[in-house]
Each structure stands twice: as structure tokens, then as C-alpha cells.
Coordinates of C-alpha atoms in Angstrom, one line a residue:
Chain A
M144 CA 121.0 26.0 78.0
Q145 CA 121.3 25.2 74.4
L146 CA 124.5 26.4 72.6
K147 CA 124.3 27.3 69.0
P148 CA 126.2 24.7 66.9
K149 CA 128.5 27.4 65.8
Y150 CA 129.6 28.2 69.4
L151 CA 129.7 24.5 70.3
S152 CA 132.2 23.9 67.4
L153 CA 134.3 26.8 68.6
L154 CA 134.2 25.7 72.2
I155 CA 135.3 22.1 71.3
L156 CA 138.1 23.5 69.2
V157 CA 139.3 25.9 72.0
L158 CA 139.1 23.1 74.6
L159 CA 141.0 20.6 72.5
V160 CA 143.7 23.1 71.6
A161 CA 144.1 24.2 75.2
A162 CA 144.0 20.7 76.7
A163 CA 146.3 18.9 74.1
P164 CA 149.6 20.2 75.6
L165 CA 148.8 18.4 78.9
F166 CA 149.3 15.1 77.1
F167 CA 152.5 16.0 75.2
P168 CA 155.3 13.7 76.2
S169 CA 158.0 16.1 74.8
G170 CA 158.5 19.5 73.3
F171 CA 158.5 18.0 69.8
Y172 CA 154.7 17.6 69.9
Y173 CA 154.3 21.4 70.1
R174 CA 155.8 21.5 66.6
V175 CA 153.5 18.8 65.3
G176 CA 150.6 20.6 66.9
A177 CA 151.6 23.9 65.2
L178 CA 151.9 22.1 61.9
I179 CA 148.4 20.7 62.4
F180 CA 146.9 24.2 63.0
I181 CA 148.8 25.7 60.1
N182 CA 147.3 23.0 57.8
G183 CA 144.0 23.5 59.6
I184 CA 143.9 27.1 58.4
A185 CA 144.4 26.2 54.8
V186 CA 141.8 23.4 55.1
T187 CA 139.2 25.8 56.6
G188 CA 139.6 27.8 53.4
M189 CA 138.9 24.5 51.4
V190 CA 135.7 24.1 53.5
I191 CA 134.5 27.5 52.2
L192 CA 135.4 26.7 48.6
I193 CA 134.5 23.0 48.4
G194 CA 132.1 22.4 51.3
Y195 CA 130.1 25.6 51.0
A196 CA 130.4 26.6 47.4
G197 CA 130.9 23.2 45.8
Q198 CA 133.9 24.2 43.7
I199 CA 137.1 22.3 43.5
S200 CA 140.7 23.5 43.4
L201 CA 143.8 21.4 42.8
G202 CA 146.0 24.4 42.9
H203 CA 145.6 26.2 46.2
A204 CA 149.1 25.3 47.3
G205 CA 150.1 28.0 44.8
F206 CA 148.5 30.6 47.1
A207 CA 150.3 29.0 50.1
G208 CA 153.5 29.5 48.0
I209 CA 152.7 33.2 47.5
G210 CA 152.1 33.7 51.2
A211 CA 155.3 31.8 52.1
Y212 CA 157.6 33.5 49.7
S213 CA 156.1 36.9 50.5
C214 CA 157.4 36.4 54.0
A215 CA 160.8 35.5 52.7
L216 CA 161.1 38.2 50.0
A217 CA 159.0 41.2 50.9
P218 CA 161.1 42.1 54.0
V219 CA 164.3 41.9 52.0
Y220 CA 163.4 43.6 48.8
L221 CA 160.5 45.9 49.7
N222 CA 161.5 46.7 53.3
I223 CA 158.1 45.5 54.5
P224 CA 158.3 44.4 58.2
P225 CA 157.9 40.6 58.5
V226 CA 154.4 40.9 60.2
A227 CA 153.1 43.0 57.5
A228 CA 154.5 40.6 54.9
I229 CA 151.8 38.1 55.9
A230 CA 149.1 40.7 55.0
F231 CA 151.1 41.6 51.9
G232 CA 151.1 37.9 50.8
A233 CA 147.4 37.6 51.5
A234 CA 146.6 40.7 49.5
L235 CA 148.7 39.4 46.6
S236 CA 147.0 36.0 46.7
A237 CA 143.6 37.7 46.9
A238 CA 144.4 39.9 43.9
L239 CA 145.6 37.0 41.8
A240 CA 142.6 34.9 42.8
W241 CA 140.4 37.8 41.8
V242 CA 141.9 38.2 38.4
V243 CA 142.2 34.5 37.5
G244 CA 139.0 33.3 39.3
R245 CA 136.5 34.9 37.0
P246 CA 137.3 33.0 33.8
I247 CA 138.4 29.8 35.6
L248 CA 135.2 29.5 37.8
K249 CA 133.0 29.3 34.7
L250 CA 134.3 25.7 34.4
H251 CA 132.9 22.8 36.2
G252 CA 134.1 19.5 37.7
Y253 CA 137.3 18.1 36.1
Y254 CA 137.7 21.1 33.9
L255 CA 137.8 23.4 36.9
G256 CA 140.2 20.9 38.5
V257 CA 142.7 21.0 35.6
A258 CA 142.5 24.8 35.3
T259 CA 143.3 25.4 39.0
L260 CA 145.9 22.6 38.8
G261 CA 147.6 24.5 36.0
L262 CA 147.5 27.8 38.0
G263 CA 149.2 26.1 41.0
I264 CA 151.8 24.5 38.8
L265 CA 152.6 27.8 37.1
I266 CA 153.1 29.5 40.5
S267 CA 155.4 26.6 41.8
M268 CA 157.3 26.7 38.5
V269 CA 158.1 30.4 38.9
L270 CA 159.2 29.8 42.5
L271 CA 161.4 26.9 41.4
N272 CA 163.0 28.6 38.3
E273 CA 163.5 32.2 39.4
A274 CA 166.5 31.1 41.5
Q275 CA 168.0 34.5 41.7
W276 CA 165.0 35.7 43.8
T277 CA 163.7 32.5 45.4
G278 CA 166.8 30.4 45.8
G279 CA 165.4 27.7 43.5
P280 CA 164.9 24.2 44.7
D281 CA 167.1 24.6 47.8
G282 CA 164.7 27.2 49.2
I283 CA 165.4 30.4 51.0
A284 CA 165.7 31.7 54.5
V285 CA 162.8 33.7 56.0
P286 CA 163.5 36.8 58.2
D287 CA 162.5 36.4 61.8
L288 CA 159.1 37.7 62.8
G289 CA 160.7 39.0 66.1
L290 CA 157.9 37.6 68.2
R291 CA 160.2 35.6 70.5
G292 CA 162.5 38.6 71.0
L293 CA 159.5 40.7 71.9
L294 CA 158.4 38.2 74.5
R295 CA 161.9 37.9 75.9
D296 CA 162.0 41.7 76.3
M297 CA 158.8 41.4 78.3
G298 CA 160.5 38.8 80.5
L299 CA 158.8 35.8 79.0
R300 CA 161.0 32.9 77.8
V301 CA 159.0 30.7 75.4
G302 CA 160.4 27.8 73.2
A303 CA 160.0 28.2 69.5
G304 CA 157.7 25.2 69.3
E305 CA 155.5 26.3 72.1
L306 CA 155.2 29.9 70.7
W307 CA 154.2 28.7 67.2
Y308 CA 151.7 26.2 68.8
W309 CA 149.8 29.1 70.4
V310 CA 150.2 31.5 67.5
A311 CA 149.0 29.0 64.9
A312 CA 146.2 27.9 67.2
L313 CA 145.0 31.5 67.6
V314 CA 145.0 32.2 63.9
M315 CA 143.2 28.9 63.2
I316 CA 140.5 29.5 65.7
L317 CA 140.0 33.0 64.4
G318 CA 139.8 31.6 60.9
A319 CA 137.4 28.9 62.0
W320 CA 135.2 31.5 63.7
L321 CA 135.0 33.6 60.5
A322 CA 134.2 30.5 58.4
L323 CA 131.5 29.5 60.9
N324 CA 130.0 33.0 60.8
L325 CA 130.0 32.9 57.0
F326 CA 128.0 29.7 57.0
D327 CA 124.7 31.3 58.1
S328 CA 125.4 34.7 56.6
P329 CA 123.6 35.8 53.4
T330 CA 126.8 35.0 51.4
G331 CA 127.1 31.6 53.0
R332 CA 123.5 30.8 52.2
A333 CA 124.0 31.9 48.6
L334 CA 127.1 29.7 48.3
R335 CA 125.2 26.7 49.7
A336 CA 122.3 27.4 47.3
L337 CA 124.6 27.5 44.2
H338 CA 126.3 24.4 45.5
G339 CA 122.9 22.6 45.3
S340 CA 122.0 24.0 41.9
E341 CA 123.5 26.9 40.0
V342 CA 120.4 27.3 37.9
A343 CA 118.0 27.3 40.8
A344 CA 120.3 29.8 42.6
R345 CA 120.2 32.0 39.6
T346 CA 116.5 31.9 39.3
I347 CA 116.1 33.3 42.8
G348 CA 118.4 36.2 42.0
I349 CA 121.8 35.0 43.3
D350 CA 124.7 36.5 41.4
V351 CA 126.4 33.1 40.9
P352 CA 129.7 34.1 39.3
R353 CA 130.3 36.8 42.0
H354 CA 129.6 34.5 44.9
K355 CA 131.9 31.8 43.5
L356 CA 134.6 34.3 43.0
H357 CA 134.2 35.5 46.6
A358 CA 134.6 31.9 47.9
F359 CA 137.6 31.5 45.7
V360 CA 139.3 34.7 46.9
V361 CA 138.6 34.0 50.6
S362 CA 139.9 30.5 50.4
A363 CA 143.0 31.8 48.6
V364 CA 143.6 34.2 51.5
Y365 CA 143.3 31.3 54.0
A366 CA 145.9 29.2 52.0
S367 CA 148.2 32.2 51.8
V368 CA 148.1 32.9 55.5
S369 CA 148.8 29.2 56.2
G370 CA 151.8 29.4 53.9
S371 CA 153.0 32.5 55.6
L372 CA 152.9 31.0 59.0
L373 CA 154.6 27.8 57.8
A374 CA 157.4 30.0 56.4
Q375 CA 157.7 32.0 59.6
M376 CA 157.8 28.9 61.8
N377 CA 160.3 27.0 59.8
R378 CA 162.4 30.1 58.9
L379 CA 163.1 28.3 55.6
I380 CA 160.9 27.7 52.7
T381 CA 161.2 25.5 49.6
P382 CA 159.1 25.4 46.4
D383 CA 157.4 22.2 47.7
V384 CA 155.0 24.4 49.6
A385 CA 153.4 25.4 46.3
G386 CA 153.7 21.9 44.7
F387 CA 150.9 19.7 43.4
M388 CA 151.2 17.3 46.3
H389 CA 150.6 20.1 48.8
S390 CA 147.4 21.1 46.9
V391 CA 146.3 17.5 46.9
Q392 CA 147.0 17.3 50.6
M393 CA 144.8 20.3 51.3
V394 CA 141.8 18.9 49.4
T395 CA 142.4 15.4 50.9
M396 CA 142.6 16.6 54.5
A397 CA 139.4 18.6 54.1
V398 CA 137.4 15.9 52.3
L399 CA 138.8 13.1 54.5
G400 CA 137.7 14.8 57.7
G401 CA 134.4 16.0 56.3
V402 CA 134.4 19.0 53.9
S403 CA 131.0 20.3 54.8
S404 CA 132.1 21.1 58.4
V405 CA 134.9 23.2 59.7
L406 CA 135.5 20.9 62.6
G407 CA 135.5 17.9 60.4
A408 CA 138.0 19.4 58.0
I409 CA 140.3 20.3 60.9
F410 CA 140.0 16.8 62.2
G411 CA 141.1 15.6 58.8
A412 CA 144.1 17.9 58.9
T413 CA 145.0 16.6 62.3
I414 CA 144.9 13.0 61.2
L415 CA 146.8 13.5 57.9
T416 CA 149.4 15.7 59.6
A417 CA 150.0 13.5 62.6
L418 CA 149.9 10.2 60.7
P419 CA 153.2 10.5 58.9
Q420 CA 154.8 11.7 62.2
L421 CA 153.6 8.6 63.9
L422 CA 154.3 6.3 61.0
T423 CA 158.0 7.2 60.9
V424 CA 158.6 3.7 62.2
F425 CA 156.9 2.4 59.1
H426 CA 158.5 5.0 56.9
Q427 CA 158.7 2.5 54.0
Y428 CA 155.0 1.9 54.0
E429 CA 154.0 5.6 54.5
H430 CA 152.9 6.1 50.9
M431 CA 151.0 2.9 50.7
V432 CA 149.1 3.5 54.0
L433 CA 148.3 7.1 53.0
G434 CA 147.0 6.0 49.6
L435 CA 145.0 3.2 51.2
V436 CA 143.4 5.5 53.8
M437 CA 142.4 7.9 51.0
I438 CA 140.7 5.2 49.0
L439 CA 139.0 3.4 51.9
V440 CA 137.6 6.6 53.5
M441 CA 136.2 7.8 50.2
I442 CA 134.5 4.4 49.5
F443 CA 133.1 3.6 52.9
L444 CA 132.7 7.0 54.6
P445 CA 132.0 9.3 51.6
D446 CA 130.8 12.2 53.9
G447 CA 134.2 12.2 55.6
L448 CA 135.3 10.8 58.9
L449 CA 133.8 13.2 61.5
P450 CA 130.3 13.5 60.0
S451 CA 130.2 9.7 59.5
I452 CA 131.2 9.1 63.1
L453 CA 128.7 11.6 64.4
K454 CA 125.9 10.1 62.2
R455 CA 126.7 6.7 63.6
L456 CA 126.6 8.0 67.2
K457 CA 123.3 9.7 66.7
G458 CA 121.8 6.6 65.1
R459 CA 122.8 4.6 68.2
N460 CA 121.2 7.1 70.6
E461 CA 117.9 7.0 68.8
E462 CA 117.6 3.2 68.9
Chain B
M65 CA 166.0 25.0 9.7
S66 CA 167.7 21.9 11.1
D67 CA 167.1 23.3 14.6
L68 CA 163.4 23.4 13.9
L69 CA 163.4 19.9 12.5
Q70 CA 165.3 18.7 15.6
F71 CA 162.8 20.3 18.0
L72 CA 159.9 18.9 15.9
L73 CA 161.3 15.3 16.0
S74 CA 161.9 15.4 19.8
G75 CA 158.5 17.0 20.3
L76 CA 156.8 14.2 18.3
T77 CA 158.5 11.6 20.4
V78 CA 157.4 13.1 23.7
G79 CA 154.0 14.0 22.1
A80 CA 153.5 10.3 21.1
V81 CA 153.9 9.3 24.8
Y82 CA 151.5 12.1 25.9
A83 CA 149.0 10.9 23.2
L84 CA 149.1 7.4 24.6
L85 CA 148.6 8.7 28.1
A86 CA 145.7 10.9 27.0
L87 CA 144.2 7.9 25.2
G88 CA 144.3 6.0 28.4
F89 CA 142.6 8.8 30.2
T90 CA 140.0 9.0 27.4
I91 CA 139.1 5.3 27.5
I92 CA 138.6 5.2 31.2
F93 CA 136.7 8.5 31.2
N94 CA 134.4 7.3 28.5
A95 CA 133.6 4.1 30.2
S96 CA 133.2 5.3 33.8
G97 CA 133.2 9.1 33.9
V98 CA 136.3 9.0 36.1
V99 CA 139.5 10.9 35.4
N100 CA 142.1 8.4 36.5
F101 CA 145.1 10.2 38.1
A102 CA 146.8 6.8 38.5
Q103 CA 147.3 6.7 34.7
G104 CA 150.9 7.9 35.0
E105 CA 151.7 5.0 37.4
F106 CA 150.8 2.6 34.6
V107 CA 153.4 4.2 32.4
M108 CA 156.0 4.0 35.3
L109 CA 155.1 0.4 36.0
G110 CA 155.4 -0.6 32.4
G111 CA 158.9 0.9 32.3
M112 CA 160.0 -0.5 35.7
A113 CA 158.7 -4.0 35.1
T114 CA 160.4 -4.2 31.7
A115 CA 163.7 -2.9 33.2
F116 CA 163.6 -5.6 36.0
G117 CA 162.5 -8.3 33.5
I118 CA 165.5 -7.5 31.3
A119 CA 167.8 -7.3 34.3
A120 CA 166.6 -10.7 35.4
G121 CA 167.8 -12.1 32.0
L122 CA 164.5 -12.3 30.1
P123 CA 164.5 -11.5 26.4
V124 CA 163.2 -8.0 25.7
P125 CA 159.9 -9.1 23.9
L126 CA 159.0 -11.4 26.8
A127 CA 159.9 -8.8 29.5
A128 CA 157.7 -6.3 27.6
L129 CA 154.8 -8.7 27.2
L130 CA 154.9 -9.6 30.9
A131 CA 155.0 -5.9 31.9
I132 CA 152.0 -5.2 29.7
L133 CA 150.0 -8.1 31.0
G134 CA 150.9 -7.4 34.7
T135 CA 150.0 -3.7 34.4
A136 CA 146.7 -4.6 32.6
A137 CA 145.8 -6.9 35.5
L138 CA 146.5 -4.1 37.9
G139 CA 144.2 -1.8 35.9
V140 CA 141.4 -4.4 36.2
A141 CA 142.1 -4.7 39.9
L142 CA 142.1 -0.9 40.4
N143 CA 138.6 -0.8 38.9
A144 CA 137.3 -3.7 40.9
L145 CA 138.7 -2.6 44.3
A146 CA 138.7 1.2 44.2
I147 CA 136.5 2.6 41.4
A148 CA 133.6 0.3 41.1
P149 CA 132.7 0.4 44.8
A150 CA 132.6 4.2 44.7
R151 CA 129.9 4.3 41.9
G152 CA 128.1 7.6 41.8
A153 CA 130.4 9.4 44.2
P154 CA 131.0 13.1 43.6
V155 CA 133.9 14.3 41.4
V156 CA 136.0 15.4 44.4
S157 CA 135.7 11.9 46.0
L158 CA 136.7 10.2 42.7
I159 CA 139.7 12.6 42.3
I160 CA 140.9 11.7 45.8
I161 CA 140.4 7.9 45.2
T162 CA 142.5 7.9 42.0
I163 CA 145.1 10.1 43.5
G164 CA 145.2 7.8 46.5
A165 CA 145.6 4.9 44.1
A166 CA 148.5 6.7 42.5
I167 CA 150.2 7.3 45.8
F168 CA 149.6 3.7 46.8
L169 CA 151.1 2.3 43.6
Q170 CA 154.1 4.7 43.8
G171 CA 154.8 3.4 47.4
A172 CA 154.3 -0.2 46.3
A173 CA 156.6 0.2 43.4
G174 CA 159.3 1.8 45.6
L175 CA 159.1 -1.1 47.9
L176 CA 158.6 -3.9 45.3
F177 CA 161.3 -2.7 42.9
D178 CA 163.6 -0.1 44.3
K179 CA 164.1 3.7 44.4
Q180 CA 166.9 3.8 41.8
I181 CA 166.7 5.3 38.3
H182 CA 166.4 2.6 35.6
R183 CA 166.9 2.3 31.9
Y184 CA 167.8 -0.3 29.4
P185 CA 169.3 0.0 25.9
G186 CA 167.1 1.0 23.0
F187 CA 165.5 -1.8 21.0
S188 CA 167.5 -1.1 17.8
G189 CA 170.8 0.2 19.3
E190 CA 171.8 3.6 20.5
A191 CA 173.5 5.1 17.4
A192 CA 171.6 8.3 16.5
L193 CA 170.3 8.5 12.9
R194 CA 170.8 11.7 10.9
I195 CA 167.9 13.2 9.0
L196 CA 168.4 16.5 7.0
G197 CA 170.9 17.8 9.6
A198 CA 168.9 16.7 12.6
T199 CA 169.5 13.6 14.7
I200 CA 167.0 11.1 16.1
L201 CA 167.4 8.1 18.3
P202 CA 166.2 4.8 16.7
Q203 CA 164.2 4.4 20.0
S204 CA 162.2 7.6 19.1
L205 CA 161.1 5.8 15.9
W206 CA 160.0 2.9 18.1
V207 CA 158.0 5.3 20.2
I208 CA 156.3 7.0 17.3
A209 CA 155.7 3.7 15.5
G210 CA 154.3 2.1 18.7
A211 CA 151.9 4.9 19.3
T212 CA 150.7 4.9 15.7
L213 CA 150.2 1.1 15.8
T214 CA 148.3 1.4 19.1
F215 CA 146.0 4.1 17.8
A216 CA 145.4 2.1 14.6
L217 CA 144.6 -1.1 16.4
L218 CA 142.3 0.7 18.8
W219 CA 140.5 2.4 15.9
L220 CA 140.0 -1.1 14.3
F221 CA 138.8 -2.4 17.7
F222 CA 136.2 0.3 18.2
S223 CA 134.9 0.4 14.6
R224 CA 135.2 -3.3 13.5
T225 CA 134.5 -5.5 16.5
L226 CA 131.3 -6.1 18.5
T227 CA 133.1 -5.7 21.8
G228 CA 134.6 -2.4 20.7
K229 CA 131.1 -1.2 19.7
A230 CA 129.8 -2.4 23.1
V231 CA 132.5 -0.1 24.7
L232 CA 131.3 2.8 22.7
A233 CA 127.7 2.1 23.5
T234 CA 128.5 1.9 27.2
A235 CA 130.4 5.2 27.0
N236 CA 127.4 6.8 25.2
N237 CA 124.7 5.6 27.6
P238 CA 125.4 2.9 30.2
L239 CA 121.7 2.3 31.0
A240 CA 120.7 1.9 27.3
A241 CA 123.7 -0.3 26.7
S242 CA 122.7 -2.6 29.6
L243 CA 119.2 -2.7 28.3
V244 CA 120.3 -4.2 24.9
G245 CA 122.2 -6.9 26.7
I246 CA 125.7 -5.4 27.1
N247 CA 127.5 -6.5 30.2
T248 CA 128.5 -3.0 31.3
R249 CA 130.5 -4.3 34.3
A250 CA 132.7 -6.4 32.0
I251 CA 133.1 -3.4 29.7
M252 CA 134.3 -1.3 32.6
A253 CA 136.9 -3.9 33.6
L254 CA 138.0 -4.2 30.0
S255 CA 138.4 -0.4 29.7
F256 CA 140.6 -0.2 32.8
G257 CA 142.7 -3.2 31.6
L258 CA 143.0 -1.7 28.1
S259 CA 143.9 1.7 29.4
A260 CA 146.6 0.3 31.8
A261 CA 148.0 -1.8 29.0
I262 CA 148.3 1.3 26.8
G263 CA 150.1 3.1 29.6
A264 CA 152.5 0.2 30.0
V265 CA 153.3 0.2 26.3
A266 CA 154.1 3.9 26.4
G267 CA 156.3 3.3 29.5
L268 CA 158.3 0.5 28.1
L269 CA 158.8 2.2 24.8
V270 CA 160.0 5.5 26.2
T271 CA 162.1 4.3 29.1
P272 CA 165.4 3.9 27.1
I273 CA 165.1 7.7 26.2
T274 CA 163.8 9.3 29.4
M275 CA 164.7 6.6 32.0
T276 CA 162.2 5.8 34.8
A277 CA 161.9 5.6 38.6
Y278 CA 159.2 4.8 41.1
N279 CA 158.2 8.4 41.5
T280 CA 157.8 9.5 37.8
G281 CA 154.1 8.7 37.6
V282 CA 152.5 11.9 38.9
A283 CA 154.3 14.3 36.5
L284 CA 153.4 12.0 33.6
A285 CA 149.8 11.9 34.7
L286 CA 149.6 15.7 34.8
S287 CA 151.0 16.0 31.3
G288 CA 148.7 13.3 29.9
F289 CA 145.7 14.9 31.7
A290 CA 146.7 18.2 30.2
A291 CA 146.9 16.6 26.7
A292 CA 143.6 14.9 27.1
M293 CA 141.9 18.2 28.2
L294 CA 143.6 20.1 25.4
G295 CA 142.2 17.8 22.8
G296 CA 138.9 17.5 24.5
L297 CA 138.2 14.9 27.2
G298 CA 136.5 11.9 25.8
S299 CA 137.6 12.0 22.2
P300 CA 140.3 9.5 21.1
L301 CA 141.2 11.7 18.1
G302 CA 141.4 14.6 20.6
A303 CA 143.9 12.6 22.6
L304 CA 146.1 12.1 19.6
V305 CA 145.9 15.8 18.5
G306 CA 146.3 17.1 22.1
G307 CA 149.2 14.8 22.9
L308 CA 151.2 15.6 19.8
L309 CA 150.4 19.3 20.0
L310 CA 151.5 19.4 23.6
G311 CA 154.7 17.5 22.9
V312 CA 155.7 19.7 20.0
L313 CA 154.8 23.0 21.8
E314 CA 156.9 21.9 24.8
A315 CA 159.9 21.1 22.5
L316 CA 159.6 24.4 20.7
T317 CA 159.4 26.3 24.0
A318 CA 162.4 24.4 25.3
G319 CA 164.3 25.1 22.2
Y320 CA 163.4 28.8 21.5
V321 CA 162.3 30.2 24.8
S322 CA 163.4 28.5 28.0
S323 CA 163.8 24.8 28.8
Q324 CA 162.8 25.6 32.4
Y325 CA 159.4 26.9 31.4
K326 CA 158.5 24.2 28.8
D327 CA 155.8 22.8 31.1
A328 CA 154.5 26.3 31.7
V329 CA 153.4 26.8 28.1
S330 CA 151.2 23.7 28.2
F331 CA 149.4 24.9 31.3
I332 CA 149.0 28.5 30.1
L333 CA 147.6 27.0 26.9
I334 CA 145.2 24.8 28.8
I335 CA 143.9 27.7 30.9
L336 CA 143.4 29.7 27.7
V337 CA 141.8 26.8 25.8
L338 CA 139.5 26.0 28.6
T339 CA 138.5 29.6 29.0
F340 CA 137.7 30.2 25.4
L341 CA 136.8 26.7 24.2
P342 CA 135.6 25.0 27.4
Q343 CA 135.2 21.6 25.8
G344 CA 138.8 21.4 24.4
L345 CA 139.8 21.6 20.8
L346 CA 137.8 18.5 19.5
G347 CA 135.4 17.8 22.4
R348 CA 131.7 17.7 22.0
K349 CA 129.6 20.6 23.1
S350 CA 127.5 19.6 26.0
T351 CA 124.5 21.2 27.6
D352 CA 123.4 20.8 31.2
R353 CA 119.9 19.4 31.9
V354 CA 118.2 21.0 34.8

């Protein structure tokens, strides 16, 4: 029986997520795992934007910031229940991406990079400076989602780390499934066509600006949900979530792992999230190692880690 | 009135630094088509190295010279080790490589120097000068004069020397340049060294005013990048105009609107400029070939 690549990817993902806890030496690793999945969600959005549509964004952390602060502020000021705040943040991010995306996405390459970078910085600046709402640089507490309480009432006692491991895993797999479905859909094909050549795509009747905008909005929603979950898990959020470095992290994770495949990008998220946790011993060298990894992978494995590894394995089989 | 003059003076000081940063971006972009996000690290390194040289007892001019030469060597090394091997890579890869280089240099500077904030006294003392009711630090005059001199020297270099013209030719068309016997690899190395040296000059001039630390590079790079984009990426005159404009606008915003949102104006402006004038204020119009 031959599985479709789409289902094979999902199956691998589910198996890895389910099997990983068997090897956890302590409860701390559930938190690391949850963090990986939360980054994995944002990175899946980057696959749609960068990998499918060929557009770059250096400002997507701004949308993560909107998602995160929606979870902190909407329940307090708008009386929206914490669960609905995630959807509220996603809707807000989508609306902003929709409005800003149209003029910005006319730009290409570095110009698109700087425009999105500006957008992200503006959002993080508002979060940093409007201290009466956002708590400023010290951050703000996030109301409890109530999930653990709900499970306790049902007689299930789950640690916070464990709970978030499974919740984030579920959302990530759902997101990966949607992204994989998109790949072969008419929209996915259109995106890949305009990635190859916008002019060629236009000549066969693809509405290029509309499709770029769709990819931008969808990826913004992914980033927003990722930010929301981060806020809910940590119960505290600081403006760093919307900062330039977080935007860079998202792009780097995706490109490092392999931006043209969902599985590869999540692999990149895994490595770049786990590496600093493992490198705490070498805390002093953390930045140097991270910078070096970014440079070396881009020079020697420009397709990203996972596709390059797979290619090498395939090549060996054929010999 | 004296308020306005005060804001203009401080804006010109910061703007001169932005202009030098933007010039560094421009030189590297013209030579290699790469936007070098590590440009801000050169400014940081110029300031840090000078601070440590002075602390070690070196006379100021010698410390400054060593800082410039060391940073320039680092620029050449960056090209040889990270940029040149990635020839022809897509824009996203190049962005990640230079951001990786910036993170690496930041980590290395934190380790090699330290993680404290550093400054040293201004070159001509610390007593503020009074001009028409506004005050200005003598060091600000150093910054503005240094930037003017750098731009003038560079203009002479590009328009009067054979090497400078070779750089322009390489920027215009690398293949044609190599066909007429220009060593384009050497030109690339030269451009990175030159750009790093310019960054170091900006850093060592402005450190007595703004102070420096190992992690100041990224913010500087973003402002310089913004200035270069504003003027039009690839045009040295655009770098000058974009840098000064950005500096003055930031100072006016900080003075009249809100100091917290002074950076916001520049980015709002950039989004507007890019939307309506996609090539920047002074950039060339380009058309895509299919």
C-alpha cells in the first residue's frame, strides 16, 4: 500500500509527537516540547508564505504579538472568554494583514523585507509603549484558559507542562494538516506558480495580488495562534514576543529546516527551540553557535536540513 | 525657534550616523547585491574597540585607527567566509546569513570585550557650545565633520581613481566588468572592507554621545537599513539624504510628538515611501526582464 506523501508526513508527525514523551527524563521536557510545537505552528505559516508563495516577511512576530496580547487583554477589557480570545486575536491579525498586505505585497525581495519589518516593529512599539494597557516592557499577566480546572472537574489531574504539550501538539498537527491540504489545492498550485514566475502565473490567468494576499493573511493567522498559545501557556507575556528577533527566529527556523516542506520547517523549529535549552551549559557561546549554524546551513545546505538529508539518503539508495 | 534649532542639530548628528550606516549598506549592496544586516555590528565594534584601546592606555588617534583597521579586516573576512561561498543564493538565504553573522559578531563581542556599557570622553571636551540659544556638544561637530569628510573622500575615490571606477563598473555589471579585466573578487573584498571601515568610523565618532554595548548593533542596522531604503537602495547620495532626513524626522518627532514613538515615524514613512515610490526617494527605476 502506498501512502500519499501528505498522509505520510502527518503520520510521521503524529508518531513522533506521541512517542517523544516516552524518552523524557523529566517533566521539564514537556515544556520544551510544547514550546517546539508552538513555534512549529508559526513556522508552518511561514512555509505557506515563503515556501509556497515565495514572499518574505521579517515582521510576522507582530502578528504573534497581536495574538498574545489579545489573550491578555480581551478577557479583561472586552469580557471575551479566554478561549474565544484566541479566535479574536486571529481575526484581528487577519484583518490587519488584509489591510496592510495589499500595498506591501506589491514589493519584492529586500523591499518587501523592510516593509514587513517596519510593520512588525510598529506593532511591537505599540505593545512596548502603551504601558497603561500592556504593562510595558515588564509584560502582563494572562487570564487562565481554565482547561486544567475543567479536566480536574472531570477527575483528570494533568500537570501544566503535560497539558500544554498535548494541546500545542494537537493545534500544530491540525495546522500542518491544513497546510498540507493547501499544497495540492487550486490555491496552493496558484501560489507555487506565482512563486516560480509572477508574469507566467499572470499569463495563465492567476490573480497574483489576491493569492499573495491570501498567503499573507493565512500565515498571519498561524503566527497569531502561535502567539496566543504561548501567552496562555506562560500566563505572562512581554513585548519580546512581537520583537524583531522573534520574527527572525520564525523565518530562520523555517528556512533552516527546509521552507518548502511542512515537516522540514517543523524540524527546523525543533532544532532551534531545543538547541538553546541544551546549550545552557555553554550559555556564553549560545549566540556564536546560533549565528554559526545559520551561516553554515545556508551555505552548505541551502535547501534546508531535512530536504538535504532526504536527498542524500535517496542518492545513496540509488547507487 | 531655539527649540527647533536644537532638534535640528541633534537630528543632524544622529542623521550623520544613519547616513554613514546607509552608505555602508549601499556600498555592499552595489558590489554584491546583498543587504548586510551585520552592518550595525561594525558600528558597535568600532565604538567598543576604541573604548577598550583608550582604556588600555593608547592615545585616542591610535586606538581609533586600530579599531578602523580591525573592523575593516573583519568585513573582508565576513565576505570571504560567509558571503562569497553563498554566491547566487536566494534573498531569504542571504538575509539569514547576514543576520547569522550579526548574531555571531554580537556573541563574540560580548565574550571578547564584555557586556557592560562603554563610553569615552569627547575628542574636544565635554563643554556644550551655545549657538543661537541652542546647545551642541563639540562631539556632535566631530560626527558631522567626520561624516562630511567620509562622503567627500568616497566621492573622490569613486570619481577620480581607477579602483573606484572599477567598483562602480562591478556594481553596474559584474560580468562586463570582469570581461574588461577587472578583478571582481578583489572589488568585492574591497567593498566589504570599505563598508566595515565606514561603520567603524561612525561608531567611534558617536560613542561619546550615545555610548555603546555589545548588543547595540541590531537596532543600528535597522535604522541604517531604513535610511538606505528611504533614500533608495544603491545610491550613495540617497544614503546621505535618507540618513539625514531620518535623523531630523526622528528628532522632530521626539521633540514635538512623543519620544517613545520617534522610531515609529521612520517606519511609517518607509512603508509609505515604498508603497508610493517603490524605489525610494532617489533610487533608479528598474524594470523586470522576463
